[in-house]
C-alpha positions in Angstrom: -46.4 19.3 -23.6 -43.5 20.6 -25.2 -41.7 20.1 -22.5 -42.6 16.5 -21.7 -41.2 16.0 -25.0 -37.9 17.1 -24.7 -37.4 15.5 -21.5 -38.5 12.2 -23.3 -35.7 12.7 -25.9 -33.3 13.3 -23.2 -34.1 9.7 -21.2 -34.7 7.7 -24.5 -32.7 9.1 -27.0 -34.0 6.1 -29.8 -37.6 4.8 -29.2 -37.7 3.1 -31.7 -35.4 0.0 -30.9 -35.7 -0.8 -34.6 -33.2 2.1 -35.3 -30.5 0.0 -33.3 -27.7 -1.0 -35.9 -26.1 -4.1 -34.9 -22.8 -3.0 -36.6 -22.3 -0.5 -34.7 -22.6 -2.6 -31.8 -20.4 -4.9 -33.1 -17.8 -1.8 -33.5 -18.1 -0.5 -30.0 -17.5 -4.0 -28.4 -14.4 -4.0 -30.5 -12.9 -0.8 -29.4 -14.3 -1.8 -26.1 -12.3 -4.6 -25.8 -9.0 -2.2 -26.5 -9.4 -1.0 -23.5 -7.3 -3.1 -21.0 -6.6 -6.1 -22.9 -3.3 -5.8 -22.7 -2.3 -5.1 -19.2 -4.7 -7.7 -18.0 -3.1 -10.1 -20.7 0.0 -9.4 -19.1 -1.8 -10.1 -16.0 -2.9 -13.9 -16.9 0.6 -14.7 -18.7 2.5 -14.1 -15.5 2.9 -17.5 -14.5 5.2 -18.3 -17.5 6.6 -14.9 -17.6 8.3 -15.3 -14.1 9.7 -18.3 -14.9 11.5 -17.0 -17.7 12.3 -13.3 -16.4 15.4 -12.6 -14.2 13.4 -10.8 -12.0 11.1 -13.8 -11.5 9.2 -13.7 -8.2 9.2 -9.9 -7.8 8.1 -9.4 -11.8 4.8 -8.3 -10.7 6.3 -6.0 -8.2 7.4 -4.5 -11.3 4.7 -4.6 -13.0 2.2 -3.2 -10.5 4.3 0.3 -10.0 4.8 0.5 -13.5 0.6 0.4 -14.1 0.5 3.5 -11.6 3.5 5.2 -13.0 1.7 5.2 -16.7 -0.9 7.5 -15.1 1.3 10.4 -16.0 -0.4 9.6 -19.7 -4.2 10.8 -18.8 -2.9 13.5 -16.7 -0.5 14.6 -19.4 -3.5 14.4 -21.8 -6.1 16.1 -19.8 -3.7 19.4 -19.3 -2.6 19.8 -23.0 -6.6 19.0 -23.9 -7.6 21.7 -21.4 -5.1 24.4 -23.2 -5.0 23.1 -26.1 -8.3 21.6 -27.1 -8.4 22.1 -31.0 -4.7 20.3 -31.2 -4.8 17.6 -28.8 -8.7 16.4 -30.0 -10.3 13.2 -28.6 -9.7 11.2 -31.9 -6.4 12.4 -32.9 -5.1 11.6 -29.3 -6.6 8.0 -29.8 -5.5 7.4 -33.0 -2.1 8.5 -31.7 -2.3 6.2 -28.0 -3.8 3.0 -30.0 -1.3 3.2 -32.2 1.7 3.2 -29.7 0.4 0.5 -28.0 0.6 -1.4 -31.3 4.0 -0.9 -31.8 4.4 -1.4 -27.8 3.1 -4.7 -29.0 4.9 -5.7 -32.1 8.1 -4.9 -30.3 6.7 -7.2 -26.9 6.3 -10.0 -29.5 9.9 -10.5 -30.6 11.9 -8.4 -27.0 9.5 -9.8 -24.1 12.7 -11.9 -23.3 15.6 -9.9 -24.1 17.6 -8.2 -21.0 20.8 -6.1 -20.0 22.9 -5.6 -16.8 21.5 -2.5 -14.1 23.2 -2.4 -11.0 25.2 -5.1 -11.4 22.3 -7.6 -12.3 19.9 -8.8 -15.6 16.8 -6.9 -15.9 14.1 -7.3 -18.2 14.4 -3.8 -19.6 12.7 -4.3 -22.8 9.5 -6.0 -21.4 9.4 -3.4 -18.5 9.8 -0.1 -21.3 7.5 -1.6 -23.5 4.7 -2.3 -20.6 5.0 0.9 -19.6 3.8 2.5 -23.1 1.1 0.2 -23.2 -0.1 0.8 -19.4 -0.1 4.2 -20.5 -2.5 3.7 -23.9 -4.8 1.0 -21.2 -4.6 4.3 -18.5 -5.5 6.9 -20.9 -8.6 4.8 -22.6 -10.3 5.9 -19.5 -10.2 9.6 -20.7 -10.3 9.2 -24.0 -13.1 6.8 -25.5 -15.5 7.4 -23.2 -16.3 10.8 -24.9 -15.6 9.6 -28.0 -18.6 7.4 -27.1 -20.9 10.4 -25.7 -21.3 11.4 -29.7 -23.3 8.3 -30.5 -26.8 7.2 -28.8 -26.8 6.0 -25.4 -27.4 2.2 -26.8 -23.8 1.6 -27.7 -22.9 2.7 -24.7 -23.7 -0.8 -23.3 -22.2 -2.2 -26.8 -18.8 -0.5 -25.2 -18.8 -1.8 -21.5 -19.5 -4.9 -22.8 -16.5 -4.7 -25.1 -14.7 -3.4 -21.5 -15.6 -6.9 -20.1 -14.3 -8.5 -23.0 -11.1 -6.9 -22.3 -10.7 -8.9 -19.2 -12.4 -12.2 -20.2 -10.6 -12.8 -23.9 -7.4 -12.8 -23.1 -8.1 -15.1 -19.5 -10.0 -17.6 -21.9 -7.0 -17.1 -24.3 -4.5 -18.2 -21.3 -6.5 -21.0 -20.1 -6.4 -22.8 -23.5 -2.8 -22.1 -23.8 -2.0 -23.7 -20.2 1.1 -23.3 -18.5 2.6 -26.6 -19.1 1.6 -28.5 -15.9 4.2 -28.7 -13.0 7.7 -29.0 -12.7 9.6 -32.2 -12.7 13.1 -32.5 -11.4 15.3 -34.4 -13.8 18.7 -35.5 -13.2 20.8 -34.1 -16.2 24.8 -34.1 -16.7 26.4 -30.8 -16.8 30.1 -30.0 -18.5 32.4 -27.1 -17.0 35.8 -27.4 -18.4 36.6 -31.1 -18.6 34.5 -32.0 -15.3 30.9 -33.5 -16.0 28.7 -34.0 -12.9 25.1 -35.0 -12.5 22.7 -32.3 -11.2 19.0 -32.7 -10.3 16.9 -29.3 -12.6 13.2 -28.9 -12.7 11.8 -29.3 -16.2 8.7 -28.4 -17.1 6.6 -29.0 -20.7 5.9 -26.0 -23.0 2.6 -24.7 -23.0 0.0 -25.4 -26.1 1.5 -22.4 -27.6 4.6 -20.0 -26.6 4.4 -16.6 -25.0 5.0 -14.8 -28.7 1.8 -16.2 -29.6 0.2 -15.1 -27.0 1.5 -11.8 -27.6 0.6 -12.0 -30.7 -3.1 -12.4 -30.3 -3.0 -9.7 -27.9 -1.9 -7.5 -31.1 -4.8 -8.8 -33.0 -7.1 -7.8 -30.4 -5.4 -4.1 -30.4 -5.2 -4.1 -33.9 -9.1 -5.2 -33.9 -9.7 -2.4 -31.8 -8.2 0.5 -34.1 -10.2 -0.8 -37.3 -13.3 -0.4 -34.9 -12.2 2.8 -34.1 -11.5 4.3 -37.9 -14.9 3.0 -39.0 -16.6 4.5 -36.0 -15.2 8.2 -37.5 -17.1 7.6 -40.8 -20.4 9.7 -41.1 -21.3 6.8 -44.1 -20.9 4.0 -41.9 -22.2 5.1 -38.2 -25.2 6.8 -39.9 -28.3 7.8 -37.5 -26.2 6.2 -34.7 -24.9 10.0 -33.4 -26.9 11.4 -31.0 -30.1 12.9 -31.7 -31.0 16.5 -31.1 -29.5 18.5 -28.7 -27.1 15.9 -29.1 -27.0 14.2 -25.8 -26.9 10.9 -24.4 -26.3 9.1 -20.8 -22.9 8.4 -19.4 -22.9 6.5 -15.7 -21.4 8.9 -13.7 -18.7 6.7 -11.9 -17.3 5.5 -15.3 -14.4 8.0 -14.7 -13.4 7.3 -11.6 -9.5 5.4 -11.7 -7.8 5.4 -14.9 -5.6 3.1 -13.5 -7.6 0.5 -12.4 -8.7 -2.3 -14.9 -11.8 -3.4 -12.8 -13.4 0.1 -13.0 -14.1 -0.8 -16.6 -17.6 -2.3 -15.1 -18.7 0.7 -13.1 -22.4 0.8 -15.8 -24.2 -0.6 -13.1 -27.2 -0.3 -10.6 -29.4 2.2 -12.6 -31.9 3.5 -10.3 -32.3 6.3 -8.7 -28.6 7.5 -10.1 -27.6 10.9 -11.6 -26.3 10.5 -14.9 -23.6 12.8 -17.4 -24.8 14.4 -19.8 -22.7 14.7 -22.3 -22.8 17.4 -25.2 -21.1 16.6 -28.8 -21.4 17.6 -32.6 -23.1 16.3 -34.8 -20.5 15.4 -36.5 -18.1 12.1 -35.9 -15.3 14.6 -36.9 -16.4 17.3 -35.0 -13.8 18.1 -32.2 -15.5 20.5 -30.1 -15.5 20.8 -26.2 -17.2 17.8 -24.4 -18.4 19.7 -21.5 -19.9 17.2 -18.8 -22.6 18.0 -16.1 -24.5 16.0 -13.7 -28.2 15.8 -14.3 -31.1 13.5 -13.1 -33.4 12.2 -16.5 -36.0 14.8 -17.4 -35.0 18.0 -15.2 -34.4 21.4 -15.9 -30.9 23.1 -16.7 -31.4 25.0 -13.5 -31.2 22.2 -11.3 -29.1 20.1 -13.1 -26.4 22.9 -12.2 -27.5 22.9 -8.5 -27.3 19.1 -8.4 -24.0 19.3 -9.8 -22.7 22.6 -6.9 -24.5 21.2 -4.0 -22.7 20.7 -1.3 -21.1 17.3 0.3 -23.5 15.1 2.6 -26.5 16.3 1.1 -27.5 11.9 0.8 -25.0 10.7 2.7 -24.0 11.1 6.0 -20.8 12.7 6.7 -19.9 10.1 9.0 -20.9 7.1 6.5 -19.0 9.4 3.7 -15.9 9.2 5.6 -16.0 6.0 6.5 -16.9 4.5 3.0 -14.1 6.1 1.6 -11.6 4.7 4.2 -12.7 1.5 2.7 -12.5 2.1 -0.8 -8.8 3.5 -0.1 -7.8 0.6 2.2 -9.4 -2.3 -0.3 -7.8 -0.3 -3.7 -4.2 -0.4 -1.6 -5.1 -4.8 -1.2 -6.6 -5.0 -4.7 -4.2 -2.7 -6.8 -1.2 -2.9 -4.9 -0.3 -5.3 -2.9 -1.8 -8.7 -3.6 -1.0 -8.0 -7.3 2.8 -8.0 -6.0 2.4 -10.7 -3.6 0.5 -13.6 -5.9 3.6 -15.4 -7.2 4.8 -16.1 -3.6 1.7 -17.3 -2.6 0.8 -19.7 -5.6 3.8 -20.8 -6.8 4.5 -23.4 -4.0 1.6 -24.8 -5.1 2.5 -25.2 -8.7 2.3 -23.8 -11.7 -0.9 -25.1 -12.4 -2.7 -23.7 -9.2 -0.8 -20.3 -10.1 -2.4 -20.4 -13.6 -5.7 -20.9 -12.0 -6.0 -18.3 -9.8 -4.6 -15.6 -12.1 -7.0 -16.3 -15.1 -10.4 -17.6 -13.2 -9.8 -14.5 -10.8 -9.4 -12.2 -13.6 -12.6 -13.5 -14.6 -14.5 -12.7 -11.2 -14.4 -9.4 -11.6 -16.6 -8.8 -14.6 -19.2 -11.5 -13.3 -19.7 -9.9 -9.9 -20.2 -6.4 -12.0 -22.9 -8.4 -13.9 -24.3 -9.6 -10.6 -24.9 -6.4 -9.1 -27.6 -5.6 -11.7 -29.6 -8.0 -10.2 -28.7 -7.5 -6.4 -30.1 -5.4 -4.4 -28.6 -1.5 -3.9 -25.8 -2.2 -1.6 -26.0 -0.4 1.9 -23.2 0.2 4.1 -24.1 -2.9 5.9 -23.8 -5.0 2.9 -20.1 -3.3 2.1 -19.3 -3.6 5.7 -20.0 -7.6 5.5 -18.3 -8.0 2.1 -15.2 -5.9 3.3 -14.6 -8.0 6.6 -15.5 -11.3 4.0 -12.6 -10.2 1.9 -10.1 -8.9 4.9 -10.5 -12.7 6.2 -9.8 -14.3 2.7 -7.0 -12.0 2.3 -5.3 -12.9 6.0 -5.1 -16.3 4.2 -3.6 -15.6 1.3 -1.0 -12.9 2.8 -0.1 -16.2 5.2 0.6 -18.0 2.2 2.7 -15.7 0.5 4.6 -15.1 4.1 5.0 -18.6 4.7 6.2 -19.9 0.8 8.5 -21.5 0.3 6.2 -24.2 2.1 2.6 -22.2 2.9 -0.5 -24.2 4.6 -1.4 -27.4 2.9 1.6 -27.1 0.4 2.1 -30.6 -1.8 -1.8 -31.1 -0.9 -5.0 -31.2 -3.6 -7.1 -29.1 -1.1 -4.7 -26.6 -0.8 -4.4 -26.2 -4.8 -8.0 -26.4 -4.4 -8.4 -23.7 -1.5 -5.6 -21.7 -2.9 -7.5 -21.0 -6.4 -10.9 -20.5 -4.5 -9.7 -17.9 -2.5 -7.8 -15.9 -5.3 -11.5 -15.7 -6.9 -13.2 -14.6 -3.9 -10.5 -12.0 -3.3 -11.3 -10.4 -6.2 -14.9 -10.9 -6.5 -15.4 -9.5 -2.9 -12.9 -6.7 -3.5 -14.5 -5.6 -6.6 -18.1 -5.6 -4.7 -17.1 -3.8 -2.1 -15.2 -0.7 -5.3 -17.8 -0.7 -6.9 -20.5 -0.7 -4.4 -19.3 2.2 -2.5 -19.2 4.0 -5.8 -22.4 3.2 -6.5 -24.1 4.8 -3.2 -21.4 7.7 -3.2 -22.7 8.9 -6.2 -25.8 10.5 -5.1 -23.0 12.9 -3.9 -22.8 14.1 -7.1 -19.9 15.0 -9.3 -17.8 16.4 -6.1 -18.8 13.1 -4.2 -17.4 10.9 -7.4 -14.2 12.7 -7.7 -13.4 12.1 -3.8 -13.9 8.4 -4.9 -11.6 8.3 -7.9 -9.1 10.6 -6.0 -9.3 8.1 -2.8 -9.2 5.0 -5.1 -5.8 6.1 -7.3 -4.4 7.0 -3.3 -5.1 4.1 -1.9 -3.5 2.1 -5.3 -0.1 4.0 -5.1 0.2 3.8 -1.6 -0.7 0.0 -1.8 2.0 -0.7 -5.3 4.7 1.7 -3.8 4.8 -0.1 -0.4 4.4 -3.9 -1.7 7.6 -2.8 -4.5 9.9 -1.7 -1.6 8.7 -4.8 0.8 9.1 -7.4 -2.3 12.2 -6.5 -3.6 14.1 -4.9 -0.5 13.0 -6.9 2.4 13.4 -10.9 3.2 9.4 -11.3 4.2 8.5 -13.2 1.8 11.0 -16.2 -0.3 11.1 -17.3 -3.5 10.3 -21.0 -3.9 12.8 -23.4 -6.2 11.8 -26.2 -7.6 14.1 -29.1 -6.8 16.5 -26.9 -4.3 16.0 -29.7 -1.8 14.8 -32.8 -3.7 16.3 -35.4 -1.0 13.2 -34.1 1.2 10.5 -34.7 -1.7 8.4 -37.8 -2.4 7.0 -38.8 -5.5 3.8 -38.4 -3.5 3.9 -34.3 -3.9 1.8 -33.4 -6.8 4.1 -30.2 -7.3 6.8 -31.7 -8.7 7.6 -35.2 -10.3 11.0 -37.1 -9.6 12.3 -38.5 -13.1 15.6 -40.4 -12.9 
C-alpha cells in the first residue's frame, strides 16, 4: 500500500489541480518564450535585413554557421558545470547568459546596420558579433532552464513549452504586422557625379509599418520579459507549493535535450504514451544549487529497474536495422532543415518579391509549432508514416532547391501562382521536416537514454554538415545568383506583379 503510494506521487506529483497557481504559469511561459525568440526573430526579419546588409543574398549563409558555431556555449557550460558544479550553478549561469543576450540586444538595436572593410569588402561585423552572443544565450537555454524547471511540479512544465512555442510564434506575428513594405518599384531618378547629371532607373521600395530598430526593440522586451520571469521564479515567497513535492521529483520528456542548436526541438513534449520519462532530482529549495542528476525511468517502477532501463543495451525496441535507418533520416532531413535551405531561401523567394519572401519566412516559422501540436492528436508515428512524410518533404524540397538554382528567373516567376505555390511549399517544408524530427525521436526513445543521445548527436551532425556545406556553396560557388531589381527593366512589363515601373 505504501508502495502504491509513492508511485502515485511520482506519476501525479499535485492531485489536487486546485493547487495549480496560475502565476506561476504565467512566469514559466515568460521565460519560455526567452528561449529562441531571438534567433527566430532574426529568422522572420531577414527579408528586410538583406536588403539592407552588404552581404545581402548570402546573409543567411552567415547566419546559419554562426547558429552552429554558438554551440561552443552549452558545451563550454556543461564541462565547467561538470568540474565545477558549486561555481558555475544553473541560476547563476542563466542569470549570466540572459543577461548577455540583453546587452547583445541593446547593442543590435542601435549597430544592426553599422559595417567595416574585411578582405577588401563591407561586412556586417557588428550584426554578425552580436548574433553570435545571442545564438549562444538561445543554444545554451537548452541546458540551462530545463533543470531549472525540474525543481518545480511537473504542471509548469507544459506552462514552459508552451512559452517555447511562443518563442517562435510572437515574434512571426510581430513581423507579419510590421510587413516588409510591399515590392519594389523601379523609379527613374537623376544622379550627380562631378558636374555630369544622368537619369538612372533604381528600385524603390516603401518602409515597413515600423523600422527594423523597433523590431529589435520588441525583441528586447520579450528578453527582458523573460529575466523578470526568471528572478521571480527564484523567490521561495512567490513560487510557494509550486516546487516539487517530496522526494522532489517531477517528469521531464526525455527527447527535450536532444539539439541545442535547433529552434524546432523546443516542441519535443509530445506523444505521451507508452514513453520513458527523466526524472529529475532537486532541492527543495529555489536557491538550492545542488547536482541535478537525470535517469530514465517508466511512471511507478522501482530504482532497480529504472537503472536497468537506463544501461540496457541498443535494439532492445527497435530493430537495428529500423535504428540505423531512422537515424540516416533524421541526419539527412537536419542537414535540409538546419543547413541548407535556411542558406538557400533568399535565392529562392526573392524573385518572387519581397512580399512572397515575407510570407514564407514568418507563416513557415509558424508551421513548426502547429505540427508539434498536431502530433498529440495523431496517431504514434511508424516508420512507414516517417518514410511517407520524408519522401513528401524530399519532393517539396526538389522544388524549392530548383527555385533557388534557377533565380534570378525560377518557375512561374512574375506569376500569382508562383507567389502562391512558392509560400505553400516553404510551409510544408517545414511542417513535414519537423514531422519527420520529431517523429523519429519520438519512437527512438524507447531506446532509452543511449538511444536519445544517438538522436541529438546524429541531429547536431547532420546540422553542421548541412550549414558548413551550404556557407562554402553560397558564398564561393556561382550556383545560385542574386536577383536585382530593375537590372534589366527594358525586358519588364507593367504586367509583373514584382516590380512596378514609375516614370
Amino acid at each position: 500500500m505504501a508502495s502504491s503510494q509513492s508511485n502515485k506521487e511520482l506519476v501525479d506529483p499535485v492531485p489536487d489541480k486546485m493547487k495549480r497557481a496560475i502565476h506561476i504559469d504565467i512566469l514559466s511561459i515568460f521565460f519560455g518564450i526567452g528561449t529562441w525568440v531571438v534567433v527566430n526573430g532574426l529568422w522572420v526579419e531577414l527579408p528586410l535585413l538583406v536588403n539592407a546588409l552588404p552581404e545581402g543574398w548570402n546573409l543567411p549563409s552567415y547566419l546559419t554557421i554562426i547558429v552552429q558555431l554558438a554551440n561552443i556555449a552549452p558545451i563550454t557550460y556543461t564541462i565547467l558545470h561538470t568540474f565545477y558544479r558549486d561555481t558555475f550553478t544553473e541560476t547563476r549561469v542563466i542569470y549570466f547568459v540572459i543577461t548577455v543576450g540583453l546587452v547583445a540586444n541593446a547593442l543590435l538595436v542601435f549597430y544592426w546596420d553599422s559595417t567595416s572593410y574585411l578582405f577588401g569588402t563591407a561586412r556586417s561585423t557588428a550584426l554578425l558579433a552580436l548574433v553570435f552572443c545571442l545564438a549562444m544565450v538561445d543554444t545554451s537555454s537548452r541546458v540551462l532552464y530545463l533543470p531549472f524547471m525540474a525543481r518545480f511540479q511537473g504542471i509548469y512544465l507544459t506552462s514552459f513549452f508552451i512559452g517555447e512555442g511562443f518563442s517562435g510564434l510572437v515574434p512571426s506575428v510581430f513581423a507579419l504586422i510590421q510587413g516588409v513594405g510591399g515590392n519594389p518599384e523601379c523609379r527613374l531618378v537623376n544622379v550627380t557625379t562631378g558636374n555630369l547629371t544622368e537619369e538612372k532607373i533604381e528600385p524603390y521600395t516603401y518602409p515597413p509599418r515600423f523600422s527594423i530598430e523597433v523590431f529589435f526593440v520588441f525583441l528586447f522586451l520579450m528578453v527582458l520579459l523573460s529575466l523578470i520571469a526568471f528572478h521571480l521564479l527564484t523567490y521561495d515567497s512567490i513560487v510557494g507549493k509550486a516546487l516539487a513535492v517530496s522526494p522532489n521529483k517531477i517528469k521531464i520528456p526525455t527527447e527535450v535535450l536532444l539539439d541545442a542548436s535547433d529552434p524546432q526541438n523546443s516542441y519535443h513534449s509530445i506523444s505521451p504514451s507508452n514513453s520513458p520519462e527523466r526524472t529529475v532530482r532537486s532541492g527543495q529549495r529555489v536557491r538550492n544549487e545542488s547536482p541535478v542528476p537525470i535517469i530514465i525511468s517508466n511512471s511507478g517502477v522501482s530504482n532497480e529497474k529504472r537503472k536497468s532501463y537506463q544501461n540496457e543495451p541498443l535494439f532492445q525496441h527497435v530493430a537495428k536495422p529500423v535504428f540505423i535507418y531512422l537515424l540516416t533520416i533524421q541526419t539527412i532531413v537536419c542537414a535540409l532543415a538546419n543547413g541548407v535551405f535556411p542558406s538557400v531561401q533568399s535565392y529562392s523567394c526573392v524573385p518572387y518579391g519581397n512580399v512572397a519572401y515575407h510570407l514564407s519566412a514568418t507563416l513557415s516559422t509558424m508551421a513548426n509549432p502547429i505540427v508539434c501540436l498536431l502530433l498529440f492528436i495523431l496517431p504514434k508515428p511508424t516508420k512507414m508514416s516517417i518514410t511517407s512524410i520524408f519522401v513528401a518533404s524530399l519532393a517539396v524540397a526538389m522544388y524549392l532547391m530548383t527555385t533557388a538554382v534557377q533565380s534570378p528567373t525560377p518557375l512561374l516567376v512574375g506569376e500569382t501562382s508562383g507567389e502562391v505555390l512558392l509560400v505553400v511549399g516553404w510551409i510544408l517544408l517545414v511542417g513535414t521536416f519537423t514531422y519527420v524530427k520529431v517523429s523519429i525521436a519520438t519512437v527512438l526513445r524507447d531506446e532509452g537514454k543511449r538511444g536519445l543521445f544517438l538522436v541529438g548527436a546524429f541531429t547536431q551532425a547532420g546540422s553542421a554538415i548541412g550549414a558548413i556545406t551550404s556557407f562554402f556553396v553560397v558564398n564561393y560557388t556561382n550556383i545560385f545568383t542574386s536577383y536585382e531589381a530593375c537590372h534589366n527593366v527594358n525586358d519588364m512589363t507593367t504586367d509583373d506583379p514584382t516590380i512596378d515601373l514609375i516614370f
